[in-house]
Coordinates of C-alpha atoms and ligand atoms in Angstrom, one line a residue:
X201 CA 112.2 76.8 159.6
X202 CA 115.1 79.2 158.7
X203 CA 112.6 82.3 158.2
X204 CA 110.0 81.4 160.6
X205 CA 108.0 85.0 161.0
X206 CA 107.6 84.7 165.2
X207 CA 111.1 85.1 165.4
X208 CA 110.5 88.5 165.8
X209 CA 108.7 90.6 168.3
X210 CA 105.9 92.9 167.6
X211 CA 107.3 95.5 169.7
X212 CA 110.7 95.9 167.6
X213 CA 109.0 96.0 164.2
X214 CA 108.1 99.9 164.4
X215 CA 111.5 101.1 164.9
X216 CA 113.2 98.7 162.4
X217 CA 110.8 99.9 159.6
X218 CA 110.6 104.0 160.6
X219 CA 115.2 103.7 160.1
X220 CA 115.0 101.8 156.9
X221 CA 112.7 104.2 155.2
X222 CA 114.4 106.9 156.5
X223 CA 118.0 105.9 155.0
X224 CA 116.4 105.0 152.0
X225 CA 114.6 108.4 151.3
X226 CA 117.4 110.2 151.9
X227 CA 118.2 113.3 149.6
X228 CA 121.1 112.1 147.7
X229 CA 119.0 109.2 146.5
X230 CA 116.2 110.5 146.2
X231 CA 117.8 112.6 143.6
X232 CA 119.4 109.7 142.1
X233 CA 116.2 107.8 142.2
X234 CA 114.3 111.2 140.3
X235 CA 116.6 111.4 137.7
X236 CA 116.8 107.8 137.0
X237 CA 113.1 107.6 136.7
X238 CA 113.1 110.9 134.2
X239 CA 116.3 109.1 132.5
X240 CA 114.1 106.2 131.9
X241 CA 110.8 107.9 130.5
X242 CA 112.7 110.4 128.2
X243 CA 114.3 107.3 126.8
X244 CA 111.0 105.5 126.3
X245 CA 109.7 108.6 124.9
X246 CA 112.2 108.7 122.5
X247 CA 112.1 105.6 121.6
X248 CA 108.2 105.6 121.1
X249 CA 108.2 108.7 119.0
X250 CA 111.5 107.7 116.9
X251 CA 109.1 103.9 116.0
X252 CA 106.0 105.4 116.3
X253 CA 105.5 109.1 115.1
X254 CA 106.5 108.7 111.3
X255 CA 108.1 111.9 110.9
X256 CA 110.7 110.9 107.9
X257 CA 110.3 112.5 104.7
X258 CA 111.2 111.1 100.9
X259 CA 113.8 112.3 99.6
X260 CA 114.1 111.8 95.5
X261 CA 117.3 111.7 93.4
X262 CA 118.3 111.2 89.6
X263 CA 121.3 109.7 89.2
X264 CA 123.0 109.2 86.1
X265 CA 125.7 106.9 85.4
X266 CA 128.0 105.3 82.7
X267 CA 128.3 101.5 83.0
X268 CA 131.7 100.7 80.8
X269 CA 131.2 96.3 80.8
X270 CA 127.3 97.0 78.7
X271 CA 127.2 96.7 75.5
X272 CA 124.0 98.8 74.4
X273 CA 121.3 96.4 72.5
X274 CA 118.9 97.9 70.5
X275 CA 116.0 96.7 72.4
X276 CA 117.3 98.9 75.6
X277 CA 115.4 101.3 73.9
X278 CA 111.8 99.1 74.1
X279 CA 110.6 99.5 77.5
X280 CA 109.0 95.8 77.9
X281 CA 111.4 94.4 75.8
X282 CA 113.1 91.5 77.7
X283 CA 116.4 92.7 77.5
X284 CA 115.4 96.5 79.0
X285 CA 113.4 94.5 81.9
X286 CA 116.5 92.1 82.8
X287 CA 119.0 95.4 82.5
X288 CA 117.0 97.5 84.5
X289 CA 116.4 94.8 87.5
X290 CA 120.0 93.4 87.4
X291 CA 120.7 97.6 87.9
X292 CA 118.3 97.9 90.8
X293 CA 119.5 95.1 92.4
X294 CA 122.9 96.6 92.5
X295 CA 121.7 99.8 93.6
X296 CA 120.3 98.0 96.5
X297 CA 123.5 96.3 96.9
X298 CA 124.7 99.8 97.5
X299 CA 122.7 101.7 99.6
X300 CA 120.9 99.2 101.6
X301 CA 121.8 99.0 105.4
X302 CA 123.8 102.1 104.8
X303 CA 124.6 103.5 108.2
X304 CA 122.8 106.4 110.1
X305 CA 119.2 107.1 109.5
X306 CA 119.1 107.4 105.8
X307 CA 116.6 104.6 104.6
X308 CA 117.2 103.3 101.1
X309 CA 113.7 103.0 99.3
X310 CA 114.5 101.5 96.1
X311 CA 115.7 102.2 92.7
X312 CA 113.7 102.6 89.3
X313 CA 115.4 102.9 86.1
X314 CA 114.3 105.0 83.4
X315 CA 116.0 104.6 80.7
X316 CA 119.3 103.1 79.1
X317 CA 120.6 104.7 76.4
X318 CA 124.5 104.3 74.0
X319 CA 127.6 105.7 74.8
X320 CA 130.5 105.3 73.3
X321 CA 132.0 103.7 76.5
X322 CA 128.9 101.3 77.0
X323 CA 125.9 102.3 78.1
X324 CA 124.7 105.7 80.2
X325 CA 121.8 104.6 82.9
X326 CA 119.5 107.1 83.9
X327 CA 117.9 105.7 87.5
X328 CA 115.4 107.8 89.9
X329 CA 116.9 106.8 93.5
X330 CA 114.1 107.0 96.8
X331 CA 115.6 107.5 99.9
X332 CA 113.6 108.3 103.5
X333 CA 115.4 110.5 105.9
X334 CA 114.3 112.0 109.2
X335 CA 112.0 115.0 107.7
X336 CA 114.7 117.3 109.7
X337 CA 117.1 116.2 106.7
X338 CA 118.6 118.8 104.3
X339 CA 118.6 117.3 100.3
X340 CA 122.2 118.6 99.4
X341 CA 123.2 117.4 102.6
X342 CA 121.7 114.1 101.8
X343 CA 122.9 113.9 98.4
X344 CA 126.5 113.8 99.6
X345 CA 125.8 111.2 102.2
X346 CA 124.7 108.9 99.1
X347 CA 127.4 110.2 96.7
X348 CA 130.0 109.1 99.6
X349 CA 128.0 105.9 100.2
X350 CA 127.9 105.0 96.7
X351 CA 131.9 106.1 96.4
X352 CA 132.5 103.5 99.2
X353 CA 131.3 100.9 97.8
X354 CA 133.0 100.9 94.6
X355 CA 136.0 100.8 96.1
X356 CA 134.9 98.0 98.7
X357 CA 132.3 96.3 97.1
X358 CA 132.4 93.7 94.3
X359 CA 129.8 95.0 91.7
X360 CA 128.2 93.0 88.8
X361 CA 128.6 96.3 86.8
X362 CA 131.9 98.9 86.0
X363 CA 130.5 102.1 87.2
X364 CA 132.6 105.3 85.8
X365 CA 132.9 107.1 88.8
X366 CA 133.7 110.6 86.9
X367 CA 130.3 110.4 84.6
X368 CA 128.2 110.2 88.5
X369 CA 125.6 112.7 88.4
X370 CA 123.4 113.5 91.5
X371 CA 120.4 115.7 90.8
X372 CA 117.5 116.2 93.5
X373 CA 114.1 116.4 92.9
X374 CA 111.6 117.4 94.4
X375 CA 108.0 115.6 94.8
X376 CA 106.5 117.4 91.8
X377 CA 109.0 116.5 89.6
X378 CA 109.5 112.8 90.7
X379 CA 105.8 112.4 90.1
X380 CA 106.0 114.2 86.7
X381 CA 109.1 111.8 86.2
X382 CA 106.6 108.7 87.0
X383 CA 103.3 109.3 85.8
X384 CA 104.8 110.3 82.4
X385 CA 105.8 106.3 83.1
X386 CA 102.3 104.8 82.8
X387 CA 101.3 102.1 84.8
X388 CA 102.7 102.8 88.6
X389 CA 101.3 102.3 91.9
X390 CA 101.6 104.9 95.2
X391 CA 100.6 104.8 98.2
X392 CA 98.3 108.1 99.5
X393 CA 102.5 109.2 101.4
X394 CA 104.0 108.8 97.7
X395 CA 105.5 105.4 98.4
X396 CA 105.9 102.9 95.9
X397 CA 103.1 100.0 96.1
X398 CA 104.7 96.8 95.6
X399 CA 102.8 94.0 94.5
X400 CA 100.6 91.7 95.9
X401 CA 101.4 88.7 95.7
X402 CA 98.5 86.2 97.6
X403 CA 96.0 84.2 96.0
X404 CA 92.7 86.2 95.7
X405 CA 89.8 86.2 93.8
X406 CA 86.9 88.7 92.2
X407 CA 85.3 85.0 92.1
X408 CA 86.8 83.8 95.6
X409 CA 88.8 86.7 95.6
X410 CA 89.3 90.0 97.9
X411 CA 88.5 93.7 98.4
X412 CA 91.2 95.7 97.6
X413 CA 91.8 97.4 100.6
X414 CA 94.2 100.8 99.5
X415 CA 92.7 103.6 97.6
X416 CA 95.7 103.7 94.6
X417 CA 95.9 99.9 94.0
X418 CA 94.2 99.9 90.9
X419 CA 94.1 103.5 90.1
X420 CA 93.3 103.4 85.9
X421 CA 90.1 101.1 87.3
X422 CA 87.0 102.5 86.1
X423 CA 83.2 101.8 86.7
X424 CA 81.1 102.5 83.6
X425 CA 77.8 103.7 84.6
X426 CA 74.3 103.7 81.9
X427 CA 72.5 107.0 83.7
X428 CA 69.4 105.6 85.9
X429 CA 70.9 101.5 86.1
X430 CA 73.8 101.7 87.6
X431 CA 77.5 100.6 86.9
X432 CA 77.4 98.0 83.7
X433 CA 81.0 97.8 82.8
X434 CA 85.0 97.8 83.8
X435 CA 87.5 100.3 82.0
X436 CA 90.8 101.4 82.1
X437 CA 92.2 105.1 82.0
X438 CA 94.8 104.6 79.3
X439 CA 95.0 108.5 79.0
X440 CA 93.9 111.4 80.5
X441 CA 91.1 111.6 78.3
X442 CA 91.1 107.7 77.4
X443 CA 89.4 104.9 78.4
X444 CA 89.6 101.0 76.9
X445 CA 87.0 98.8 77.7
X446 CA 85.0 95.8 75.8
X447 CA 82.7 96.7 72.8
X448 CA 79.7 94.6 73.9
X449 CA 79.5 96.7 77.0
X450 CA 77.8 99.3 74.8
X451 CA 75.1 96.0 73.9
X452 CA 72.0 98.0 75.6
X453 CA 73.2 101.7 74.6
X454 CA 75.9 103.4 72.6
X455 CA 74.5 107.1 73.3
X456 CA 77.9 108.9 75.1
X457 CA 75.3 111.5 76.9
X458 CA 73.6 108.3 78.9
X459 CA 77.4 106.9 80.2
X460 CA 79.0 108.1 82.8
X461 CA 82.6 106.8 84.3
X462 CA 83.5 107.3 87.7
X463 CA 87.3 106.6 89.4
X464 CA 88.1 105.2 92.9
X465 CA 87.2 101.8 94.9
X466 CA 83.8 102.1 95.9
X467 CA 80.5 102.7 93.3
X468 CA 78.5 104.6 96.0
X469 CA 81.6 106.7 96.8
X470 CA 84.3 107.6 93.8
X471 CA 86.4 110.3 94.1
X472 CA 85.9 111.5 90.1
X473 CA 83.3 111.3 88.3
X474 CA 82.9 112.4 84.5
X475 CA 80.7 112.1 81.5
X476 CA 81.3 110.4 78.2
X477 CA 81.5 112.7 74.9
X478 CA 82.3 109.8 72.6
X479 CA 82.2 106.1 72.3
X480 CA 84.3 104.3 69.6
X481 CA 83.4 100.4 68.5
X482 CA 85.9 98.2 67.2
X483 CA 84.2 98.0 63.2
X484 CA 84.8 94.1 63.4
X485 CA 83.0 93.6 67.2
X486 CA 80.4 90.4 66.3
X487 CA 78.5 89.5 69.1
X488 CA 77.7 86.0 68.1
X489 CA 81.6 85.4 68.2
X490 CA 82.6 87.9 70.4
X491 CA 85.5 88.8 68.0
X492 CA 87.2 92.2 68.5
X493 CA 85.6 93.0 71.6
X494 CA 87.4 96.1 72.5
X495 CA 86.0 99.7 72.6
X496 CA 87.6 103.0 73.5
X497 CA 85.5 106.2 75.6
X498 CA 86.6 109.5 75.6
X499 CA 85.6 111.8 78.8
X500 CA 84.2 114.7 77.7
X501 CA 86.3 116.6 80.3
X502 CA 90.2 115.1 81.3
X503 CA 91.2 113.9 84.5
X504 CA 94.2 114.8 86.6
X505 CA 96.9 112.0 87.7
X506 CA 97.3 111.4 90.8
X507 CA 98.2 108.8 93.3
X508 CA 94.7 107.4 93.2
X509 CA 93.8 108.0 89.1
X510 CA 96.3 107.6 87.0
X511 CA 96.7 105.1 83.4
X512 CA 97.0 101.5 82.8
X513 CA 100.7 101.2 80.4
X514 CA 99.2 99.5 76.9
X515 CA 101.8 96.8 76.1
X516 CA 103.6 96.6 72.8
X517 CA 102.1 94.6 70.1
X518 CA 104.7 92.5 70.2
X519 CA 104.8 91.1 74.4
X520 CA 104.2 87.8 74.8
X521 CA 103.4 86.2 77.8
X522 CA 103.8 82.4 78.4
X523 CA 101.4 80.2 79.6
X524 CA 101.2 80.2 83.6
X525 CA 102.4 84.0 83.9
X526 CA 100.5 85.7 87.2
X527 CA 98.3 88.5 85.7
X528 CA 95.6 90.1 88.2
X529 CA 91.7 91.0 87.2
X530 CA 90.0 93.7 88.8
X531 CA 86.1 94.7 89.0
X532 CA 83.3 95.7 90.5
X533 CA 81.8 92.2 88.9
X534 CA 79.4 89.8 91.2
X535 CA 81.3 87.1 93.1
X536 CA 78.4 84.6 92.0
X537 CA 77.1 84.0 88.8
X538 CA 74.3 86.3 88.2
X539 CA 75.1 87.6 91.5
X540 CA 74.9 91.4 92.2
X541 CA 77.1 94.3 91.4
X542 CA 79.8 94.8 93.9
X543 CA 80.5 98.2 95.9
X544 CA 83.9 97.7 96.8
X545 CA 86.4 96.9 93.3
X546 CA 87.3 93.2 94.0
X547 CA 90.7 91.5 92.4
X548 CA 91.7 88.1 91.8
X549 CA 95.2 86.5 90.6
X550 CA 94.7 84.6 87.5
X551 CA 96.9 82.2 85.2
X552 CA 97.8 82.9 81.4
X553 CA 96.3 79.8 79.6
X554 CA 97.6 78.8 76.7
X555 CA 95.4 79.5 73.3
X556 CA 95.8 75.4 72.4
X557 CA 95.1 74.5 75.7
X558 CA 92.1 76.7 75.5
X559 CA 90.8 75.8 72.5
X560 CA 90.6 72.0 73.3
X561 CA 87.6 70.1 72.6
X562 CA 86.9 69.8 76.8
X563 CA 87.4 73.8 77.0
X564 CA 86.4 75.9 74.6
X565 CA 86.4 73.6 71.7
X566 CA 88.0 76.4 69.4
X567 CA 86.5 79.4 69.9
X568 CA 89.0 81.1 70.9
X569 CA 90.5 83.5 68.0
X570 CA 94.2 85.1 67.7
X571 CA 92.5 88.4 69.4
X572 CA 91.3 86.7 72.5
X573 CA 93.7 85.5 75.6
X574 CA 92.5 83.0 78.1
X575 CA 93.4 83.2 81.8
X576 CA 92.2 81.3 85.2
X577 CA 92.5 78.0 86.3
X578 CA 91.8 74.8 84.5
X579 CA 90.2 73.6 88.1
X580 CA 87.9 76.7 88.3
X581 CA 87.5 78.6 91.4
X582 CA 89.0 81.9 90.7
X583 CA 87.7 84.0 87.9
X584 CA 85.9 87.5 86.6
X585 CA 82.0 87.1 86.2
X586 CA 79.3 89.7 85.2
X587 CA 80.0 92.9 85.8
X588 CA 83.5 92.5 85.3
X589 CA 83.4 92.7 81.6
X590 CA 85.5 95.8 79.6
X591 CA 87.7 96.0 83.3
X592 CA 91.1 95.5 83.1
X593 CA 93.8 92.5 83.0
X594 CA 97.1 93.6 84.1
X595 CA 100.7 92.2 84.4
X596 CA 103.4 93.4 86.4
X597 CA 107.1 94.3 84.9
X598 CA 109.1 95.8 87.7
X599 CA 105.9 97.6 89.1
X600 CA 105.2 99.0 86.0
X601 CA 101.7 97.5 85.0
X602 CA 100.3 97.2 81.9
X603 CA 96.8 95.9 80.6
X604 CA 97.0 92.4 78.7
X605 CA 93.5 91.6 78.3
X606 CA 90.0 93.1 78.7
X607 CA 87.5 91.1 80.5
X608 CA 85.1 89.9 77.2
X609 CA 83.1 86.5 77.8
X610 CA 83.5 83.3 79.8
X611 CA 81.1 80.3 80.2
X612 CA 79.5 81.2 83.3
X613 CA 82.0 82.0 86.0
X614 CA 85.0 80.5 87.7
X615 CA 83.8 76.5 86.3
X616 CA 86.7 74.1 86.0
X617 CA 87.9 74.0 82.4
X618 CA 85.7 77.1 81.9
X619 CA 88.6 79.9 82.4
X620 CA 87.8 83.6 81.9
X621 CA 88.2 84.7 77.9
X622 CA 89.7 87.8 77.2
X623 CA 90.2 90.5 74.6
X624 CA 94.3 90.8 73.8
X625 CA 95.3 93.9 74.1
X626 CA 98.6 93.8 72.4
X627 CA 97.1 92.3 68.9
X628 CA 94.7 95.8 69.0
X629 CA 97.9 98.1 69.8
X630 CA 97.6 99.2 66.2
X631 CA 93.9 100.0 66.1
X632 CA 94.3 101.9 69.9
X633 CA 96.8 104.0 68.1
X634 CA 95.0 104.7 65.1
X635 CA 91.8 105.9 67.2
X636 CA 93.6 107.5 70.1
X637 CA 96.8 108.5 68.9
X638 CA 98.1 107.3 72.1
Ligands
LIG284 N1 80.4 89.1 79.8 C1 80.4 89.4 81.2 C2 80.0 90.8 81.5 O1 79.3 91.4 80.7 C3 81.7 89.0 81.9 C4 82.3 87.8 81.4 C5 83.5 87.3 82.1 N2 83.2 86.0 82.5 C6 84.1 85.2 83.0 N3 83.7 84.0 83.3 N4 85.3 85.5 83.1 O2 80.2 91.3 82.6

């Protein structure tokens, strides 16, 4: 009852309304009100174009550091070795320990260490350092932000490592030389913007597995092409020049004038395309037992590395990886058996299997030699099939991949206790070198 409406009279309502409006348009608020309402909009606007328009530029750094509480191993100097991999993660964990949710608008990327080498104090690390920073940004500038950053923390952090602050070294670089820098470092990833490409880590399959969806994800994959039927085989660029892929590939035709290899993650669409001048067989390929099924093809004309073509890292003959590691198998295979050629390269996550648990009587019954690797699942599902043959198998160190196994036979595809078989790559290190010198 309290705000009963026919309390009031029609004939008062006018006037009541016309002085309102009028006291509340006046000037002075109306000015308040305007510049409120612009306040509020440039602030959205900033906001918006601070979130949404991208405008911050990589900055790239080489720092270079003694660490005095190392003591250098020999191994340090063996990329995959164990020791360099634990080093140079335990190194870029600190780093990110440092510069991460450092104040202001300088973004920590992340850290990648090149190298660890003796010093008579311990050990000298040599690290490339990403950073973004508003594209406005000035690189000396920049460089003393993270010199004082990193000068901070050493006094107010508590670091796993002794860092001698007098043997800090700071040297830009620019994008050239960064990627010079990397892709004399085989095996790493970019986005199209130069970021790093971290890995994937889902289940997918080529067999029950996914399109790869960025150009650059797989960029050594290649699609091996017999002139007037189409793609036949995987490879990998191991060089510029280089490609390693499976011997029975070249079954139907080993004439290099009727191959041709294109780049990129569509058939119908690559973005390089070149011929083959020669084809080398492993002398020891037997078809019957699919023994040494590894083959090497040399472009008649080199390709240029870039962010979307570049080489696969060929692991040292001595890397062992245990049974269960995560290794990743790309192609443009069929996703059924005896299906059809794919457009778009497919990948699927795969499973080290052991050799003896490979060889069993209810698996391959022994077939499988000291040059071949197994890798899948014991309950199926997920596999390579035809098509996928002479592509790569890759494993990821610190996003540095290298190419374990070459996609060689299987019984069918993706059957339980039927895992994909594989040519390993490290036991032919020797022979890659002796053909390739790479
Ligand atoms: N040999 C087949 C080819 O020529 C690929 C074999 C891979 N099979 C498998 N189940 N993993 O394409």
């Amino acid at each position: 009852m309290m705000y009963e409406p026919l309390e009031f009279s029609e004939a008062d309502y006018p006037q009541v309304e016309y002085q309102r409006r009028e006291q509340f348009w006046d000037p002075i608020r109306l000015a308040i009100f305007t510049l409120v309402i612009a306040a509020i909009i440039g602030i959205a606007i900033g906001i918006v174009t601070h979130f949404v328009v991208e405008d911050d530029k990589s900055f790239y750094y080489l720092a270079s550091f003694q660490v005095t509480n190392i003591k250098y191993n020999e191994n340090y100097g063996m990329r995959t070795s164990k020791e360099f991999t634990q080093r140079s993660l335990q190194i870029e964990r600190m780093m990110s320990r440092i510069f991460q949710r450092s104040s202001g608008p300088l973004r920590f990327i992340k850290s990648h260490v090149i190298k660890i080498s003796p010093d008579a104090n311990g050990v000298t690390i040599l690290t490339v350092l990403m950073f973004r920073y508003p594209s406005t940004g000035n690189a000396e500038r920049i460089k003393t932000k993270i010199e004082n950053i990193l000068y901070q923390s050493l006094k107010t952090k508590q670091l796993p490592f002794t860092i001698n602050k007098s043997s800090f070294t700071l040297t830009s670089i620019d994008n050239k030389k960064m990627r010079n820098l990397l892709n004399n470092r085989c095996g790493i990833r970019m986005t199209p913007s130069n970021m790093p490409l971290p890995a994937f880590t889902s289940t997918e399959r080529i067999i029950q597995g996914r399109e790869t969806s960025v150009e650059g994800e797989w960029p050594w994959q290649a699609s091996l092409q017999l002139k007037g039927a189409g793609h036949q085989c995987g490879a990998s660029l191991i060089s510029n020049t280089w490609l390693l892929t499976a011997a029975h590939c070249f079954r139907r035709n080993k004439d290099p004038s009727q191959w041709i290899v294109t780049f990129g993650t569509t058939i119908t669409s690559p973005i390089v395309r070149r011929s083959v001048g020669r084809i080398i067989l492993h002398e020891n390929y037997r078809r019957e037992t699919n023994e040494n099924d590894i083959a090497l093809a040399q472009l008649t004309t080199r390709v240029e590395f870039s962010n979307v073509v570049q080489r696969v890292c060929l692991p040292d003959s001595s890397i062992k990886l245990p049974p269960k590691t995560s290794v990743f198998v790309t192609g443009f295979g069929s996703i059924v058996d005896d299906g059809p050629t794919q457009n778009n390269l497919r990948q699927a996550r795969v499973e080290t299997i052991s050799t003896d648990v490979c060889n069993r009587k209810d698996v391959y019954d022994g077939l499988i030699t000291s040059g071949m690797l197994c890798a899948g699942f014991m309950e199926g599902k997920v596999d390579a099939c035809k098509g996928d043959s002479g592509g790569p198998l890759v494993y990821d160190n610190r996003d540095i991949w290298y190419i374990v196994g070459i996609v060689s036979w299987g019984q069918s595809c993706a059957l339980p206790k039927k895992p994909g078989v594989y040519t390993k790559v490290s036991q032919y290190r020797g022979w890659i070198a002796s053909k390739t010198g790479i």
